[in-house]
Structure formats: structure tokens, C-alpha cells
């Protein structure tokens, strides 16, 4: 349902600062795939997600979603198919709006304008139920400004907003990295539950190798703008953190380097 072919993305081409962020990258996702993405610093992980979301256009190559060529379709038009959660808890929600206003906004992105008549009673009930499902007490704070929530609460809300319209693809870019371990654990659990509940096709960049192994049905390792290693289903279940690091070393002949990667849990 998602197909990336021969994607190239170069920043500052032809200057001394030239950076090949993506270099002939190929990736195909099947409906319902949950793919975890790991890689060294600057491997191109965020660029890959930006290319899929339409924040950036590739210099070469093509992107198809459900057999439709979307390579140069702008981000705002693609957003109805794509849910995103970023590393920064401040990025996915509007701080000066209440929880219910944020939810209404997210709903508005996926539905026709005519269906939107503000936050009425029925909708409020729907929002409460939705918030109850993640079980962190947000259902009692519908009128709280989102700017007052903790980072973890904001990420939970962002996840809900990114998923409740059942996007064709969910993109997560280290969305637990800025949280303390307990909150990161909680957000990981909520992610797992939401992805399972809606059967979402998901691409999740994580700096936690153990998490990349544990979650999802496929794992890809990126380096220098390419996918250098992939594991599916049974093969993925057998992976270990040490094994992955060794794999990187075997392929690249150098050590896996990332400032944020947690090698053990
Ligand atoms: N907007 C941009 N302008 C210029 N260079 C960029 C831009 N975005 C990314 N790059 C460069 O492209 C390369 C890939 O960056 P990217 O952010 O995709 O890596 P990443 O795998 O997400 O790394 P990290 O683990 O540090 O988040 C890097 O060398 C980076 O400096
Ligand atoms: Mg990144």
C-alpha cells in the first residue's frame, strides 16, 4: 500500500555542505505492516518520513500510496491519508486550545467541513470515550488548555489525534525520545494498543533498539540514506540488540554510532 522507489534526496547540492540524505532508497509496505526503523545519526530516518508525508519532495524516485502516485502531492493534501507524531511533544497539538478543541481540529482534517458543527454534546461524549480508552484521566479534562499538559499527556493526545481518523499510514518519529522512562513506556503501550485496534500500517523510528525488536512485524536498519538491513516476522523475532549491532558492523565495517540510541533497556 506504500511503495517508495529509488528515492534520492540531497540537501545543498553542489555546495561544500552537500548532504545525501536519501540515496536510492526502496521500501514497500503491505497493508497492516508495523515497521520499526533504526539507524545511526543522520542516516536519513526523519528525511524518509518527511518525504512520505510530503514535507519534502525527493530529487528522484517515486512514492505511491494505494497505487496512487503521490510523489509531488503537497503535504496538506496528503495529510488525510497520513497520521504523524513527532519527537517534540509541543509539535503535534495547539497549546492555546483545549483538549476538545484540538480533537475537533483533528477530526476536521479527516472529515468534510459540513460534518463539523463545533463541539456539540454528542461529539463531546465521543471525545470522552476516546480519551477514556487511553486511560490517563484526560477524559475529565476536556476543557483544559493543552499547553498545561505534561509532555507524556501531550504525546498521548497527539497519538490519539493522529490515529482516530484511521489514516492509511501512521508515521512516528522517535515520539517517546523526549519523555522520561516511565512515560515513554506508557506512550509505547498506547501506541501498540492504537495500532492494533485500528490495524494501522505504521512506520516508527525509534532510538531504542530493544523497542525496535519488540514492536511490529518488520524492522529496517538505515545508514547513509539507504536501508542496509531488514528483518521480517520470524526472522525479526530472533533478533537481539547485540546481534543488530554486530550486523551493522558486518555490513558497514564500522561501529553503530548514535547519540541517542539506547543499546539496552
Ligand atoms: N532540512 C535540511 N537541510 C539540510 N540538511 C538536512 C535537512 N534535513 C536533514 N538534513 C541532513 O540530511 C541527513 C539526514 O538527516 P535526518 O534528519 O534524516 O537523519 P536521521 O536519521 O533522522 O538522524 P537522527 O538520528 O539524528 O534523527 C543529515 O546529514 C542531515 O544533516
Ligand atoms: Mg531524525
PDB file of C-alpha atoms and ligand atoms in Angstrom:
ATOM      1  CA  UNK A   1       0.000   0.000   0.000  1.00  0.00           C
ATOM      2  CA  UNK A   2       3.064   2.241   0.279  1.00  0.00           C
ATOM      3  CA  UNK A   3       5.795   1.985  -2.304  1.00  0.00           C
ATOM      4  CA  UNK A   4       8.965   4.053  -2.418  1.00  0.00           C
ATOM      5  CA  UNK A   5      11.210   3.535  -5.393  1.00  0.00           C
ATOM      6  CA  UNK A   6      14.750   4.791  -5.855  1.00  0.00           C
ATOM      7  CA  UNK A   7      14.295   7.814  -3.628  1.00  0.00           C
ATOM      8  CA  UNK A   8      17.109  10.359  -3.661  1.00  0.00           C
ATOM      9  CA  UNK A   9      17.236  13.481  -1.544  1.00  0.00           C
ATOM     10  CA  UNK A  10      20.232  15.760  -1.496  1.00  0.00           C
ATOM     11  CA  UNK A  11      20.487  18.898   0.616  1.00  0.00           C
ATOM     12  CA  UNK A  12      22.678  21.817  -0.507  1.00  0.00           C
ATOM     13  CA  UNK A  13      23.515  20.057  -3.753  1.00  0.00           C
ATOM     14  CA  UNK A  14      26.707  21.213  -5.428  1.00  0.00           C
ATOM     15  CA  UNK A  15      27.952  23.126  -2.370  1.00  0.00           C
ATOM     16  CA  UNK A  16      30.635  22.143   0.147  1.00  0.00           C
ATOM     17  CA  UNK A  17      27.775  21.373   2.575  1.00  0.00           C
ATOM     18  CA  UNK A  18      26.160  18.842   0.237  1.00  0.00           C
ATOM     19  CA  UNK A  19      24.372  16.086   2.161  1.00  0.00           C
ATOM     20  CA  UNK A  20      22.948  12.992   0.539  1.00  0.00           C
ATOM     21  CA  UNK A  21      20.130  12.294   2.979  1.00  0.00           C
ATOM     22  CA  UNK A  22      18.484   9.530   0.942  1.00  0.00           C
ATOM     23  CA  UNK A  23      20.359   7.547  -1.631  1.00  0.00           C
ATOM     24  CA  UNK A  24      18.343   5.251  -3.897  1.00  0.00           C
ATOM     25  CA  UNK A  25      16.076   4.104  -1.101  1.00  0.00           C
ATOM     26  CA  UNK A  26      13.472   1.421  -1.813  1.00  0.00           C
ATOM     27  CA  UNK A  27      10.744   0.432   0.630  1.00  0.00           C
ATOM     28  CA  UNK A  28       7.397  -1.298   0.232  1.00  0.00           C
ATOM     29  CA  UNK A  29       4.832  -1.657   2.992  1.00  0.00           C
ATOM     30  CA  UNK A  30       1.953  -4.104   2.947  1.00  0.00           C
ATOM     31  CA  UNK A  31      -1.386  -3.256   4.483  1.00  0.00           C
ATOM     32  CA  UNK A  32      -1.105  -3.629   8.269  1.00  0.00           C
ATOM     33  CA  UNK A  33       2.697  -3.715   8.398  1.00  0.00           C
ATOM     34  CA  UNK A  34       4.193  -2.236  11.559  1.00  0.00           C
ATOM     35  CA  UNK A  35       7.777  -1.390  10.674  1.00  0.00           C
ATOM     36  CA  UNK A  36      10.312  -0.146  13.205  1.00  0.00           C
ATOM     37  CA  UNK A  37      13.197   1.933  11.841  1.00  0.00           C
ATOM     38  CA  UNK A  38      16.594   2.243  13.475  1.00  0.00           C
ATOM     39  CA  UNK A  39      19.777   3.844  12.231  1.00  0.00           C
ATOM     40  CA  UNK A  40      22.808   5.907  13.045  1.00  0.00           C
ATOM     41  CA  UNK A  41      22.696   9.703  13.365  1.00  0.00           C
ATOM     42  CA  UNK A  42      21.990  11.377  10.061  1.00  0.00           C
ATOM     43  CA  UNK A  43      21.056   8.052   8.447  1.00  0.00           C
ATOM     44  CA  UNK A  44      18.055   9.716   6.794  1.00  0.00           C
ATOM     45  CA  UNK A  45      15.244   8.408   9.007  1.00  0.00           C
ATOM     46  CA  UNK A  46      13.482  11.720   9.553  1.00  0.00           C
ATOM     47  CA  UNK A  47      14.025  12.679   5.924  1.00  0.00           C
ATOM     48  CA  UNK A  48      12.340   9.428   4.891  1.00  0.00           C
ATOM     49  CA  UNK A  49       9.281  10.255   6.989  1.00  0.00           C
ATOM     50  CA  UNK A  50       9.239  13.828   5.660  1.00  0.00           C
ATOM     51  CA  UNK A  51       9.315  12.521   2.091  1.00  0.00           C
ATOM     52  CA  UNK A  52       6.400  10.177   2.772  1.00  0.00           C
ATOM     53  CA  UNK A  53       4.413  12.973   4.429  1.00  0.00           C
ATOM     54  CA  UNK A  54       5.132  15.422   1.607  1.00  0.00           C
ATOM     55  CA  UNK A  55       7.041  17.889   3.798  1.00  0.00           C
ATOM     56  CA  UNK A  56       9.913  17.336   1.371  1.00  0.00           C
ATOM     57  CA  UNK A  57       9.895  16.231  -2.238  1.00  0.00           C
ATOM     58  CA  UNK A  58      12.511  13.769  -3.449  1.00  0.00           C
ATOM     59  CA  UNK A  59      15.013  14.805  -6.127  1.00  0.00           C
ATOM     60  CA  UNK A  60      14.448  11.486  -7.816  1.00  0.00           C
ATOM     61  CA  UNK A  61      12.228   8.464  -7.402  1.00  0.00           C
ATOM     62  CA  UNK A  62       8.536   7.892  -6.778  1.00  0.00           C
ATOM     63  CA  UNK A  63       6.131   7.383  -3.894  1.00  0.00           C
ATOM     64  CA  UNK A  64       2.839   5.565  -4.234  1.00  0.00           C
ATOM     65  CA  UNK A  65       0.110   5.265  -1.639  1.00  0.00           C
ATOM     66  CA  UNK A  66      -2.545   2.700  -2.576  1.00  0.00           C
ATOM     67  CA  UNK A  67      -1.191   2.666  -6.137  1.00  0.00           C
ATOM     68  CA  UNK A  68      -1.657   6.411  -6.473  1.00  0.00           C
ATOM     69  CA  UNK A  69       1.449   8.376  -7.344  1.00  0.00           C
ATOM     70  CA  UNK A  70       1.726  10.998  -4.596  1.00  0.00           C
ATOM     71  CA  UNK A  71       5.377  11.987  -5.112  1.00  0.00           C
ATOM     72  CA  UNK A  72       4.622  15.676  -5.665  1.00  0.00           C
ATOM     73  CA  UNK A  73       1.284  15.977  -3.898  1.00  0.00           C
ATOM     74  CA  UNK A  74       1.675  18.682  -1.244  1.00  0.00           C
ATOM     75  CA  UNK A  75       1.653  17.856   2.436  1.00  0.00           C
ATOM     76  CA  UNK A  76      -1.727  19.443   3.196  1.00  0.00           C
ATOM     77  CA  UNK A  77      -3.415  17.265   0.573  1.00  0.00           C
ATOM     78  CA  UNK A  78      -1.638  14.125   1.711  1.00  0.00           C
ATOM     79  CA  UNK A  79      -2.457  14.690   5.362  1.00  0.00           C
ATOM     80  CA  UNK A  80      -5.831  12.981   5.076  1.00  0.00           C
ATOM     81  CA  UNK A  81      -4.027   9.692   4.479  1.00  0.00           C
ATOM     82  CA  UNK A  82      -1.238  10.248   6.973  1.00  0.00           C
ATOM     83  CA  UNK A  83      -1.077  10.486  10.759  1.00  0.00           C
ATOM     84  CA  UNK A  84       2.111  11.798  12.353  1.00  0.00           C
ATOM     85  CA  UNK A  85       3.602  12.120  15.802  1.00  0.00           C
ATOM     86  CA  UNK A  86       6.917  13.877  16.290  1.00  0.00           C
ATOM     87  CA  UNK A  87       9.667  13.701  18.878  1.00  0.00           C
ATOM     88  CA  UNK A  88       8.778  17.104  20.286  1.00  0.00           C
ATOM     89  CA  UNK A  89       5.634  16.908  22.460  1.00  0.00           C
ATOM     90  CA  UNK A  90       4.961  20.556  21.540  1.00  0.00           C
ATOM     91  CA  UNK A  91       4.752  19.792  17.826  1.00  0.00           C
ATOM     92  CA  UNK A  92       1.531  17.838  17.373  1.00  0.00           C
ATOM     93  CA  UNK A  93      -1.030  19.899  19.293  1.00  0.00           C
ATOM     94  CA  UNK A  94      -2.141  23.520  19.633  1.00  0.00           C
ATOM     95  CA  UNK A  95      -1.186  24.752  23.162  1.00  0.00           C
ATOM     96  CA  UNK A  96      -3.692  27.589  23.393  1.00  0.00           C
ATOM     97  CA  UNK A  97      -6.640  25.397  22.538  1.00  0.00           C
ATOM     98  CA  UNK A  98      -8.406  22.974  24.864  1.00  0.00           C
ATOM     99  CA  UNK A  99      -8.227  19.206  24.578  1.00  0.00           C
ATOM    100  CA  UNK A 100     -11.657  19.034  22.960  1.00  0.00           C
ATOM    101  CA  UNK A 101     -10.837  21.831  20.525  1.00  0.00           C
ATOM    102  CA  UNK A 102      -7.681  20.001  19.491  1.00  0.00           C
ATOM    103  CA  UNK A 103      -9.636  16.809  18.955  1.00  0.00           C
ATOM    104  CA  UNK A 104     -12.264  18.670  16.920  1.00  0.00           C
ATOM    105  CA  UNK A 105      -9.495  20.128  14.790  1.00  0.00           C
ATOM    106  CA  UNK A 106      -8.010  16.700  14.140  1.00  0.00           C
ATOM    107  CA  UNK A 107     -11.431  15.361  13.259  1.00  0.00           C
ATOM    108  CA  UNK A 108     -11.940  18.273  10.877  1.00  0.00           C
ATOM    109  CA  UNK A 109      -8.809  17.336   8.968  1.00  0.00           C
ATOM    110  CA  UNK A 110     -10.251  13.981   8.048  1.00  0.00           C
ATOM    111  CA  UNK A 111     -13.958  14.745   7.610  1.00  0.00           C
ATOM    112  CA  UNK A 112     -15.902  17.013   5.320  1.00  0.00           C
ATOM    113  CA  UNK A 113     -16.405  20.516   6.609  1.00  0.00           C
ATOM    114  CA  UNK A 114     -20.187  20.090   6.522  1.00  0.00           C
ATOM    115  CA  UNK A 115     -19.923  17.458   9.219  1.00  0.00           C
ATOM    116  CA  UNK A 116     -18.243  19.892  11.551  1.00  0.00           C
ATOM    117  CA  UNK A 117     -20.527  21.868  13.753  1.00  0.00           C
ATOM    118  CA  UNK A 118     -18.190  22.705  16.599  1.00  0.00           C
ATOM    119  CA  UNK A 119     -18.075  20.591  19.709  1.00  0.00           C
ATOM    120  CA  UNK A 120     -21.656  19.503  20.364  1.00  0.00           C
ATOM    121  CA  UNK A 121     -22.924  17.181  23.076  1.00  0.00           C
ATOM    122  CA  UNK A 122     -22.702  14.018  21.019  1.00  0.00           C
ATOM    123  CA  UNK A 123     -19.210  14.807  19.958  1.00  0.00           C
ATOM    124  CA  UNK A 124     -18.166  15.616  23.496  1.00  0.00           C
ATOM    125  CA  UNK A 125     -19.378  12.191  24.561  1.00  0.00           C
ATOM    126  CA  UNK A 126     -17.430  10.619  21.714  1.00  0.00           C
ATOM    127  CA  UNK A 127     -14.281  12.503  22.737  1.00  0.00           C
ATOM    128  CA  UNK A 128     -14.675  11.417  26.349  1.00  0.00           C
ATOM    129  CA  UNK A 129     -14.922   7.786  25.335  1.00  0.00           C
ATOM    130  CA  UNK A 130     -11.937   8.132  23.077  1.00  0.00           C
ATOM    131  CA  UNK A 131      -9.854   9.710  25.832  1.00  0.00           C
ATOM    132  CA  UNK A 132     -11.001   7.091  28.339  1.00  0.00           C
ATOM    133  CA  UNK A 133      -9.589   4.407  26.082  1.00  0.00           C
ATOM    134  CA  UNK A 134      -6.027   5.574  26.786  1.00  0.00           C
ATOM    135  CA  UNK A 135      -6.734   5.581  30.500  1.00  0.00           C
ATOM    136  CA  UNK A 136      -4.663   8.517  31.759  1.00  0.00           C
ATOM    137  CA  UNK A 137      -7.515  10.684  33.022  1.00  0.00           C
ATOM    138  CA  UNK A 138      -7.699  13.120  30.090  1.00  0.00           C
ATOM    139  CA  UNK A 139     -11.424  12.375  29.717  1.00  0.00           C
ATOM    140  CA  UNK A 140     -12.075  14.593  32.745  1.00  0.00           C
ATOM    141  CA  UNK A 141     -10.058  17.495  31.365  1.00  0.00           C
ATOM    142  CA  UNK A 142     -11.780  18.264  28.051  1.00  0.00           C
ATOM    143  CA  UNK A 143     -11.661  21.999  28.712  1.00  0.00           C
ATOM    144  CA  UNK A 144      -8.042  22.099  29.845  1.00  0.00           C
ATOM    145  CA  UNK A 145      -5.664  24.023  27.589  1.00  0.00           C
ATOM    146  CA  UNK A 146      -3.238  21.592  26.007  1.00  0.00           C
ATOM    147  CA  UNK A 147      -0.297  23.844  26.905  1.00  0.00           C
ATOM    148  CA  UNK A 148      -0.871  22.894  30.534  1.00  0.00           C
ATOM    149  CA  UNK A 149      -0.442  19.147  29.938  1.00  0.00           C
ATOM    150  CA  UNK A 150       2.763  17.231  30.622  1.00  0.00           C
ATOM    151  CA  UNK A 151       4.904  16.040  27.712  1.00  0.00           C
ATOM    152  CA  UNK A 152       3.607  12.497  28.108  1.00  0.00           C
ATOM    153  CA  UNK A 153      -0.004  13.616  28.181  1.00  0.00           C
ATOM    154  CA  UNK A 154       0.550  15.712  25.070  1.00  0.00           C
ATOM    155  CA  UNK A 155       2.143  12.800  23.242  1.00  0.00           C
ATOM    156  CA  UNK A 156      -0.788  10.580  24.224  1.00  0.00           C
ATOM    157  CA  UNK A 157      -3.198  13.187  22.870  1.00  0.00           C
ATOM    158  CA  UNK A 158      -1.099  13.601  19.704  1.00  0.00           C
ATOM    159  CA  UNK A 159      -1.251   9.858  19.164  1.00  0.00           C
ATOM    160  CA  UNK A 160      -4.980   9.815  19.573  1.00  0.00           C
ATOM    161  CA  UNK A 161      -5.347  12.735  17.171  1.00  0.00           C
ATOM    162  CA  UNK A 162      -3.059  11.088  14.640  1.00  0.00           C
ATOM    163  CA  UNK A 163      -4.907   7.780  14.717  1.00  0.00           C
ATOM    164  CA  UNK A 164      -8.615   8.249  15.350  1.00  0.00           C
ATOM    165  CA  UNK A 165      -9.365   9.131  11.760  1.00  0.00           C
ATOM    166  CA  UNK A 166      -7.727   5.823  10.786  1.00  0.00           C
ATOM    167  CA  UNK A 167      -5.033   7.184   8.466  1.00  0.00           C
ATOM    168  CA  UNK A 168      -3.681   4.915   5.751  1.00  0.00           C
ATOM    169  CA  UNK A 169      -0.206   5.349   7.232  1.00  0.00           C
ATOM    170  CA  UNK A 170       0.963   6.297  10.710  1.00  0.00           C
ATOM    171  CA  UNK A 171       4.404   7.928  10.925  1.00  0.00           C
ATOM    172  CA  UNK A 172       6.129   8.090  14.301  1.00  0.00           C
ATOM    173  CA  UNK A 173       9.495   9.834  14.596  1.00  0.00           C
ATOM    174  CA  UNK A 174      11.128   8.997  17.943  1.00  0.00           C
ATOM    175  CA  UNK A 175       7.909  10.058  19.607  1.00  0.00           C
ATOM    176  CA  UNK A 176       8.948   8.714  23.019  1.00  0.00           C
ATOM    177  CA  UNK A 177      12.510  10.082  22.985  1.00  0.00           C
ATOM    178  CA  UNK A 178      11.790  13.293  24.885  1.00  0.00           C
ATOM    179  CA  UNK A 179       9.962  11.540  27.733  1.00  0.00           C
ATOM    180  CA  UNK A 180      11.195  10.042  30.985  1.00  0.00           C
ATOM    181  CA  UNK A 181      11.361   6.220  31.018  1.00  0.00           C
ATOM    182  CA  UNK A 182       8.012   5.646  32.751  1.00  0.00           C
ATOM    183  CA  UNK A 183       6.129   7.991  30.418  1.00  0.00           C
ATOM    184  CA  UNK A 184       7.956   6.587  27.391  1.00  0.00           C
ATOM    185  CA  UNK A 185       6.801   3.138  28.436  1.00  0.00           C
ATOM    186  CA  UNK A 186       3.214   4.346  28.731  1.00  0.00           C
ATOM    187  CA  UNK A 187       3.260   6.037  25.328  1.00  0.00           C
ATOM    188  CA  UNK A 188       4.746   2.891  23.817  1.00  0.00           C
ATOM    189  CA  UNK A 189       1.891   0.841  25.260  1.00  0.00           C
ATOM    190  CA  UNK A 190      -0.710   3.308  23.970  1.00  0.00           C
ATOM    191  CA  UNK A 191       0.962   3.221  20.553  1.00  0.00           C
ATOM    192  CA  UNK A 192       0.812  -0.544  20.473  1.00  0.00           C
ATOM    193  CA  UNK A 193      -2.847  -0.585  21.522  1.00  0.00           C
ATOM    194  CA  UNK A 194      -3.933   2.055  18.995  1.00  0.00           C
ATOM    195  CA  UNK A 195      -2.047   0.435  16.131  1.00  0.00           C
ATOM    196  CA  UNK A 196      -3.604  -2.925  16.954  1.00  0.00           C
ATOM    197  CA  UNK A 197      -7.064  -1.520  17.486  1.00  0.00           C
ATOM    198  CA  UNK A 198      -7.149   0.283  14.135  1.00  0.00           C
ATOM    199  CA  UNK A 199      -4.866  -2.186  12.321  1.00  0.00           C
ATOM    200  CA  UNK A 200      -2.741   0.741  11.182  1.00  0.00           C
ATOM    201  CA  UNK A 201       0.084   0.493   8.716  1.00  0.00           C
ATOM    202  CA  UNK A 202       2.870   2.085  10.734  1.00  0.00           C
ATOM    203  CA  UNK A 203       6.431   3.309  10.294  1.00  0.00           C
ATOM    204  CA  UNK A 204       8.078   4.026  13.630  1.00  0.00           C
ATOM    205  CA  UNK A 205      11.552   5.494  14.019  1.00  0.00           C
ATOM    206  CA  UNK A 206      12.981   4.672  17.417  1.00  0.00           C
ATOM    207  CA  UNK A 207      16.324   5.114  19.142  1.00  0.00           C
ATOM    208  CA  UNK A 208      15.525   2.180  21.390  1.00  0.00           C
ATOM    209  CA  UNK A 209      16.887  -0.968  19.779  1.00  0.00           C
ATOM    210  CA  UNK A 210      15.095  -3.215  22.257  1.00  0.00           C
ATOM    211  CA  UNK A 211      11.829  -1.480  21.377  1.00  0.00           C
ATOM    212  CA  UNK A 212      12.522  -1.785  17.659  1.00  0.00           C
ATOM    213  CA  UNK A 213      12.915  -5.515  18.150  1.00  0.00           C
ATOM    214  CA  UNK A 214       9.908  -5.932  20.382  1.00  0.00           C
ATOM    215  CA  UNK A 215       7.347  -3.919  18.426  1.00  0.00           C
ATOM    216  CA  UNK A 216       5.933  -4.545  14.991  1.00  0.00           C
ATOM    217  CA  UNK A 217       6.343  -7.272  12.403  1.00  0.00           C
ATOM    218  CA  UNK A 218       9.262  -5.803  10.428  1.00  0.00           C
ATOM    219  CA  UNK A 219      12.465  -3.960  11.285  1.00  0.00           C
ATOM    220  CA  UNK A 220      14.634  -1.899   8.980  1.00  0.00           C
ATOM    221  CA  UNK A 221      18.074  -0.507   9.689  1.00  0.00           C
ATOM    222  CA  UNK A 222      19.169   2.606   7.824  1.00  0.00           C
ATOM    223  CA  UNK A 223      22.586   4.070   7.180  1.00  0.00           C
ATOM    224  CA  UNK A 224      23.805   6.748   4.779  1.00  0.00           C
ATOM    225  CA  UNK A 225      20.401   7.200   3.175  1.00  0.00           C
ATOM    226  CA  UNK A 226      19.772   3.544   2.472  1.00  0.00           C
ATOM    227  CA  UNK A 227      18.169   0.541   4.066  1.00  0.00           C
ATOM    228  CA  UNK A 228      21.102  -1.714   4.828  1.00  0.00           C
ATOM    229  CA  UNK A 229      19.338  -4.465   6.757  1.00  0.00           C
ATOM    230  CA  UNK A 230      15.780  -5.779   7.068  1.00  0.00           C
ATOM    231  CA  UNK A 231      14.134  -8.469   9.154  1.00  0.00           C
ATOM    232  CA  UNK A 232      10.596  -9.803   8.767  1.00  0.00           C
ATOM    233  CA  UNK A 233       8.283 -11.737  11.073  1.00  0.00           C
ATOM    234  CA  UNK A 234      10.038 -14.902  12.344  1.00  0.00           C
ATOM    235  CA  UNK A 235      13.480 -13.585  11.488  1.00  0.00           C
ATOM    236  CA  UNK A 236      12.719 -10.412  13.419  1.00  0.00           C
ATOM    237  CA  UNK A 237      11.618 -12.313  16.497  1.00  0.00           C
ATOM    238  CA  UNK A 238      15.052 -13.905  16.723  1.00  0.00           C
ATOM    239  CA  UNK A 239      16.932 -10.581  16.725  1.00  0.00           C
ATOM    240  CA  UNK A 240      18.890  -9.337  19.710  1.00  0.00           C
ATOM    241  CA  UNK A 241      20.371  -5.910  20.388  1.00  0.00           C
ATOM    242  CA  UNK A 242      23.901  -7.358  20.261  1.00  0.00           C
ATOM    243  CA  UNK A 243      23.048  -9.180  17.041  1.00  0.00           C
ATOM    244  CA  UNK A 244      21.824  -5.968  15.413  1.00  0.00           C
ATOM    245  CA  UNK A 245      24.951  -4.049  16.379  1.00  0.00           C
ATOM    246  CA  UNK A 246      27.076  -6.885  15.026  1.00  0.00           C
ATOM    247  CA  UNK A 247      25.001  -6.889  11.840  1.00  0.00           C
ATOM    248  CA  UNK A 248      25.703  -3.189  11.351  1.00  0.00           C
ATOM    249  CA  UNK A 249      29.396  -3.742  11.922  1.00  0.00           C
ATOM    250  CA  UNK A 250      29.489  -6.633   9.456  1.00  0.00           C
ATOM    251  CA  UNK A 251      27.766  -4.604   6.751  1.00  0.00           C
ATOM    252  CA  UNK A 252      29.451  -1.261   7.308  1.00  0.00           C
ATOM    253  CA  UNK A 253      32.748  -2.282   8.825  1.00  0.00           C
ATOM    254  CA  UNK A 254      32.307   0.402  11.462  1.00  0.00           C
ATOM    255  CA  UNK A 255      30.557   0.761  14.763  1.00  0.00           C
ATOM    256  CA  UNK A 256      26.952   1.838  15.001  1.00  0.00           C
ATOM    257  CA  UNK A 257      27.011   5.454  16.129  1.00  0.00           C
ATOM    258  CA  UNK A 258      24.075   7.328  17.521  1.00  0.00           C
ATOM    259  CA  UNK A 259      23.983   9.795  20.362  1.00  0.00           C
ATOM    260  CA  UNK A 260      20.523   8.729  21.401  1.00  0.00           C
ATOM    261  CA  UNK A 261      20.479   5.015  20.834  1.00  0.00           C
ATOM    262  CA  UNK A 262      19.918   3.074  23.992  1.00  0.00           C
ATOM    263  CA  UNK A 263      21.551  -0.245  23.453  1.00  0.00           C
ATOM    264  CA  UNK A 264      19.977  -1.941  26.405  1.00  0.00           C
ATOM    265  CA  UNK A 265      16.687  -1.277  28.138  1.00  0.00           C
TER     266      UNK A 265
HETATM  267  N1  LIG B   1      16.328  20.470   6.068  1.00  0.00           N
HETATM  268  C1  LIG B   1      17.586  20.054   5.953  1.00  0.00           C
HETATM  269  N2  LIG B   1      18.521  20.856   5.407  1.00  0.00           N
HETATM  270  C2  LIG B   1      19.788  20.422   5.261  1.00  0.00           C
HETATM  271  N3  LIG B   1      20.234  19.212   5.629  1.00  0.00           N
HETATM  272  C3  LIG B   1      19.368  18.386   6.179  1.00  0.00           C
HETATM  273  C4  LIG B   1      17.990  18.746   6.383  1.00  0.00           C
HETATM  274  N4  LIG B   1      17.350  17.701   6.948  1.00  0.00           N
HETATM  275  C5  LIG B   1      18.271  16.737   7.099  1.00  0.00           C
HETATM  276  N5  LIG B   1      19.483  17.129   6.634  1.00  0.00           N
HETATM  277  C6  LIG B   1      20.696  16.311   6.603  1.00  0.00           C
HETATM  278  O1  LIG B   1      20.372  15.089   5.984  1.00  0.00           O
HETATM  279  C7  LIG B   1      20.957  13.981   6.677  1.00  0.00           C
HETATM  280  C8  LIG B   1      19.881  13.047   7.173  1.00  0.00           C
HETATM  281  O2  LIG B   1      19.167  13.700   8.223  1.00  0.00           O
HETATM  282  P1  LIG B   1      17.940  13.055   9.005  1.00  0.00           P
HETATM  283  O3  LIG B   1      17.412  14.086   9.901  1.00  0.00           O
HETATM  284  O4  LIG B   1      17.014  12.432   8.037  1.00  0.00           O
HETATM  285  O5  LIG B   1      18.678  11.897   9.837  1.00  0.00           O
HETATM  286  P2  LIG B   1      18.119  10.965  10.985  1.00  0.00           P
HETATM  287  O6  LIG B   1      18.385   9.570  10.580  1.00  0.00           O
HETATM  288  O7  LIG B   1      16.725  11.329  11.308  1.00  0.00           O
HETATM  289  O8  LIG B   1      19.105  11.313  12.192  1.00  0.00           O
HETATM  290  P3  LIG B   1      18.851  11.444  13.759  1.00  0.00           P
HETATM  291  O9  LIG B   1      19.026  10.059  14.323  1.00  0.00           O
HETATM  292  O10 LIG B   1      19.934  12.338  14.212  1.00  0.00           O
HETATM  293  O11 LIG B   1      17.478  11.997  13.978  1.00  0.00           O
HETATM  294  C9  LIG B   1      21.805  14.608   7.766  1.00  0.00           C
HETATM  295  O12 LIG B   1      23.116  14.700   7.301  1.00  0.00           O
HETATM  296  C10 LIG B   1      21.198  15.964   7.982  1.00  0.00           C
HETATM  297  O13 LIG B   1      22.150  16.872   8.444  1.00  0.00           O
HETATM  298 MG1  LIG B   2      15.727  12.082  12.981  1.00  0.00          MG
END
